[in-house]
Tab-separated table of C-alpha atoms in Angstrom:
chain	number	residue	atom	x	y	z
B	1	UNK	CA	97.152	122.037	88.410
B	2	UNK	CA	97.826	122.804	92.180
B	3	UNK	CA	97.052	120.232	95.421
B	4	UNK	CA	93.290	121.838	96.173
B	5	UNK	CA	92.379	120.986	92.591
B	6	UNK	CA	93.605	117.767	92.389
B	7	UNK	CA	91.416	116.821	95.049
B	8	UNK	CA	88.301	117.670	93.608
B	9	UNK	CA	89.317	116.377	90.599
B	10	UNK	CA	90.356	112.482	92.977
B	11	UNK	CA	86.639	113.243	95.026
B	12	UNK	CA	85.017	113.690	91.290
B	13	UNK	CA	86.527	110.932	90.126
B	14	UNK	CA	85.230	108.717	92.653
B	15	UNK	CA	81.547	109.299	92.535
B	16	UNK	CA	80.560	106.627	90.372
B	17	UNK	CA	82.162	104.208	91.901
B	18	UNK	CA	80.906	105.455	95.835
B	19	UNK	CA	76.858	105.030	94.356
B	20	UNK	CA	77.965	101.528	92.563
B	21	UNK	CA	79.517	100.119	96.004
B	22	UNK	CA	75.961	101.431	97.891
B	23	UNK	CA	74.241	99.120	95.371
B	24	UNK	CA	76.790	96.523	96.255
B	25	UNK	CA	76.716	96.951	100.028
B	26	UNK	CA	73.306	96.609	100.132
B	27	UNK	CA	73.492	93.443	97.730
B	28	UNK	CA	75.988	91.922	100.207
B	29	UNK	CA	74.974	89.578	103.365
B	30	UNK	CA	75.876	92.203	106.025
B	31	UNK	CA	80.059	92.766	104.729
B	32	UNK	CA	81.521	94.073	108.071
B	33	UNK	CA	84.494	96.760	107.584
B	34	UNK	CA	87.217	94.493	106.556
B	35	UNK	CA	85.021	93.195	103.484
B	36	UNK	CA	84.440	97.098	102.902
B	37	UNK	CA	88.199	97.790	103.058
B	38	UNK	CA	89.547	95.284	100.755
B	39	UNK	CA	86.228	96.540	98.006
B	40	UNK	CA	87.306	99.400	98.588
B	41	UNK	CA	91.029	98.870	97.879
B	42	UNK	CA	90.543	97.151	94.977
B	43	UNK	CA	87.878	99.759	93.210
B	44	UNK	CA	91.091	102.190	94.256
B	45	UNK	CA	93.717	100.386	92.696
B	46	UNK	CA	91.907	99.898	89.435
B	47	UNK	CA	91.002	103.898	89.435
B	48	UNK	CA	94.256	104.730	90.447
B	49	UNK	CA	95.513	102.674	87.578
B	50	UNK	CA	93.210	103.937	84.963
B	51	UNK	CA	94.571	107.665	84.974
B	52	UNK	CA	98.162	106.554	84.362
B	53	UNK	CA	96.806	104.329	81.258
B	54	UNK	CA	95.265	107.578	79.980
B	55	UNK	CA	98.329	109.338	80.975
B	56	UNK	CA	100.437	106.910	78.742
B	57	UNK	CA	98.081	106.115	76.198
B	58	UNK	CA	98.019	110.130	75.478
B	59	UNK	CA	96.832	111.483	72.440
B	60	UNK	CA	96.709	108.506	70.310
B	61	UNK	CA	93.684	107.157	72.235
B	62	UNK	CA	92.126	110.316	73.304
B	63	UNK	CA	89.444	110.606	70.780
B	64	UNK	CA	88.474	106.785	71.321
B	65	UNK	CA	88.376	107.168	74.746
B	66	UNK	CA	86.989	110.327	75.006
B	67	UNK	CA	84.089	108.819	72.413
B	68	UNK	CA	83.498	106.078	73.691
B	69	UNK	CA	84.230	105.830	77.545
B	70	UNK	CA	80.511	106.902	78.434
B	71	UNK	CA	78.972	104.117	76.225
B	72	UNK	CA	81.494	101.296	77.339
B	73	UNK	CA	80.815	102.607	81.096
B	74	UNK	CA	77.302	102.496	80.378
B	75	UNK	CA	76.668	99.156	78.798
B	76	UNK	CA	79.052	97.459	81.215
B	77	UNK	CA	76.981	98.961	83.854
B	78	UNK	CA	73.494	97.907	82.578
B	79	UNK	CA	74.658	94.190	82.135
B	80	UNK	CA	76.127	94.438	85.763
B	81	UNK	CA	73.102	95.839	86.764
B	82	UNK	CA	70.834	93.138	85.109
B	83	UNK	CA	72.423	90.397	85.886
B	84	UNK	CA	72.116	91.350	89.745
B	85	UNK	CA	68.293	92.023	89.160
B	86	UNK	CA	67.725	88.979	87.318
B	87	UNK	CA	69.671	87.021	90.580
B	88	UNK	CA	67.370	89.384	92.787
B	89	UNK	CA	64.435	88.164	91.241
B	90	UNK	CA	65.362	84.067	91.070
B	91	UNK	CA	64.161	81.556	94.015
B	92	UNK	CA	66.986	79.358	93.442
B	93	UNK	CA	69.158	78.405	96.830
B	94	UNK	CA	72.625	80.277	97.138
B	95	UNK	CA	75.354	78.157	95.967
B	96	UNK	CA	78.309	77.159	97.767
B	97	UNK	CA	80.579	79.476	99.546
B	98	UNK	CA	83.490	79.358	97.133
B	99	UNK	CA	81.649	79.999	94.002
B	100	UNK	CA	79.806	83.214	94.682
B	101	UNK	CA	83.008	84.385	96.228
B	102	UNK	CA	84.824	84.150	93.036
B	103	UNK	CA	82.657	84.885	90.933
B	104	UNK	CA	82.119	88.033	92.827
B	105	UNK	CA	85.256	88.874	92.703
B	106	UNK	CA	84.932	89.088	88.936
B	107	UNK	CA	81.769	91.058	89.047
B	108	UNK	CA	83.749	93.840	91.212
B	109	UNK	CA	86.309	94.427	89.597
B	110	UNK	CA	84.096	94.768	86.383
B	111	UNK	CA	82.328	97.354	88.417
B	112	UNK	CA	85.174	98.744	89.511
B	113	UNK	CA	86.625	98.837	85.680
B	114	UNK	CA	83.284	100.469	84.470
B	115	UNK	CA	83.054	103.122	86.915
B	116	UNK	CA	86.849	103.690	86.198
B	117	UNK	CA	86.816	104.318	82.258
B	118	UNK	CA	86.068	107.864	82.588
B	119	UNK	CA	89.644	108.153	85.070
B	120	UNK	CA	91.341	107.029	81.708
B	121	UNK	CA	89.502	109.931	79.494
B	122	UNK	CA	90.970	112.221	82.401
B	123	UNK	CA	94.264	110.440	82.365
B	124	UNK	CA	94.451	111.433	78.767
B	125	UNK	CA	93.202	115.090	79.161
B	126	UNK	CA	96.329	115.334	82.154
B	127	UNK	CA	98.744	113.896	79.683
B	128	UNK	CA	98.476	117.730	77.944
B	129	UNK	CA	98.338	119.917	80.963
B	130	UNK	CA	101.331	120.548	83.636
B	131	UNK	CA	100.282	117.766	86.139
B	132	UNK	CA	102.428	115.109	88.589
B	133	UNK	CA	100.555	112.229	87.164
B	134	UNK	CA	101.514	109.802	89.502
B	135	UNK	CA	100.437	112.427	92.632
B	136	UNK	CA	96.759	112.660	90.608
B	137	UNK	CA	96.712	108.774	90.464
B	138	UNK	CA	97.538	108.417	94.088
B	139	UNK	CA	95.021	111.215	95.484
B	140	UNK	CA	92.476	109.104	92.688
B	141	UNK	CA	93.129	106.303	93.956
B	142	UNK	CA	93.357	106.968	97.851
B	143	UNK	CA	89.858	108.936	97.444
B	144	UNK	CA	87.803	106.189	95.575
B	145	UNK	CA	89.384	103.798	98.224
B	146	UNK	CA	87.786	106.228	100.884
B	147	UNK	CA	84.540	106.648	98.967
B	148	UNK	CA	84.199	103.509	97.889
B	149	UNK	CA	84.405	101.663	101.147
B	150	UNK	CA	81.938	104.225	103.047
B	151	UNK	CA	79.421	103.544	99.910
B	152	UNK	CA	79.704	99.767	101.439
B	153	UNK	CA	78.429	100.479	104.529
B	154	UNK	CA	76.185	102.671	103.886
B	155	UNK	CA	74.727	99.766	101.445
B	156	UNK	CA	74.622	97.690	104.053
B	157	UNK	CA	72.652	99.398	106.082
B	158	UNK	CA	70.201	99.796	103.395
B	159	UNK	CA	70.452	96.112	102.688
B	160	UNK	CA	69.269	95.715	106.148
B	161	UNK	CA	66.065	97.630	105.716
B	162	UNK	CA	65.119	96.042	102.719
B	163	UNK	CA	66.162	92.511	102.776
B	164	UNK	CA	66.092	90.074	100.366
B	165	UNK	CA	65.425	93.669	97.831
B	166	UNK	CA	68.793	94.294	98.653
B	167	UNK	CA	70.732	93.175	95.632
B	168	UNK	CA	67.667	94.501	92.750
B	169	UNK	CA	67.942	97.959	94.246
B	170	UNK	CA	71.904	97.646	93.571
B	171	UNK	CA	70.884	96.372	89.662
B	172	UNK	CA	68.625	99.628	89.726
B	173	UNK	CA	71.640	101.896	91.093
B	174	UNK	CA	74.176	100.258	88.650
B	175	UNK	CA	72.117	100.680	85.920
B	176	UNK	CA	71.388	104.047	87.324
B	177	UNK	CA	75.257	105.166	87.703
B	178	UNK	CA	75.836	103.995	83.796
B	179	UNK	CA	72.504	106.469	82.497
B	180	UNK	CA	73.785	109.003	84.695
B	181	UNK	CA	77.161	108.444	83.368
B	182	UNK	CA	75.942	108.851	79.642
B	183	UNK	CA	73.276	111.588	80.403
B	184	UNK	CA	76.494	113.131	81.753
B	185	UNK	CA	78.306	113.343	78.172
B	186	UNK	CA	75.261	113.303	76.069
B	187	UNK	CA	74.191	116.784	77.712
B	188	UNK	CA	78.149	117.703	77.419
B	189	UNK	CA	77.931	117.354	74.070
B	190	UNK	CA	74.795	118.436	72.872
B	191	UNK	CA	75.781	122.052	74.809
């Protein structure tokens, strides 16, 4: 696989996780660039990571993971995506500025896992074909980084416009990503 195709195949890879971060921008109190950065770093790290599990994990997990990634993607998404309407939707008063922070924390990098699981299918597929794995993870990685902290900002803005909307629209685009995700390998199979 030469350098051009890799980076389709690192820009590809990082689309589901550029839409999830837009939900999460605009779910976020107004996260200013460094907030961005480090969401985006850490969505890169675990889809950089991914690839090279695939990679390692070969041909003994391929048909699990190639079964199953779109419906662990997907339900992982919907939950994600539920729980933030469900917080959209409540009254309560926001809790104290350590526990949110923590706790979303957690929730990213379960985003960040669910929008990865389909890196690890890939991962698998570049085990079998002449590829620098750890090159793929890297331009992966560096490109979801990229994505995934534009997709912040751009959230933001939108969280702007919409206000106190902001975090059930990014339920609605989780969800979204994790149909789209298994619309994606339902219409791959059935053709």
């Amino acid at each position: 696989m030469n350098f051009p195709a890799l980076v389709l195949l690192a820009l590809a890879m990082s689309t589901d996780a550029f839409a999830a971060a837009i939900g999460k921008g605009a779910a976020m109190q107004k996260p200013r660039l460094l907030q961005a950065l480090r969401i985006g770093l850490l969505f890169g790290v675990i889809e950089a990571i991914t690839p090279l599990i695939g990679w390692f994990a070969g041909s003994v997990a391929s048909k699990w993971v190639a079964q199953w990634d779109h419906w662990i993607a997907f339900v992982l998404l919907l939950v994600l995506g539920l729980r933030m309407i469900h917080e959209g939707c409540s009254e309560e008063e926001e809790e104290a500025e350590t526990g949110p922070q923590k706790q979303s924390v957690i929730m990213l990098a379960l985003t960040a896992v669910a929008t990865s699981i389909d890196a690890m299918a890939v991962g698998v597929g570049l085990a079998f074909i002449d590829v620098n794995i750890l090159q793929a993870a890297l331009l992966i990685g560096l490109a979801t980084t990229t994505m995934v902290t534009i997709g912040v900002m751009v959230g933001r803005v939108l969280g702007g416009l919409i206000g106190k909307r902001a975090e059930i629209l990014g339920g609605v685009v989780l969800i979204g990503v994790g149909a789209a995700i298994l619309y994606e390998h339902m219409s791959r199979v059935g053709g």
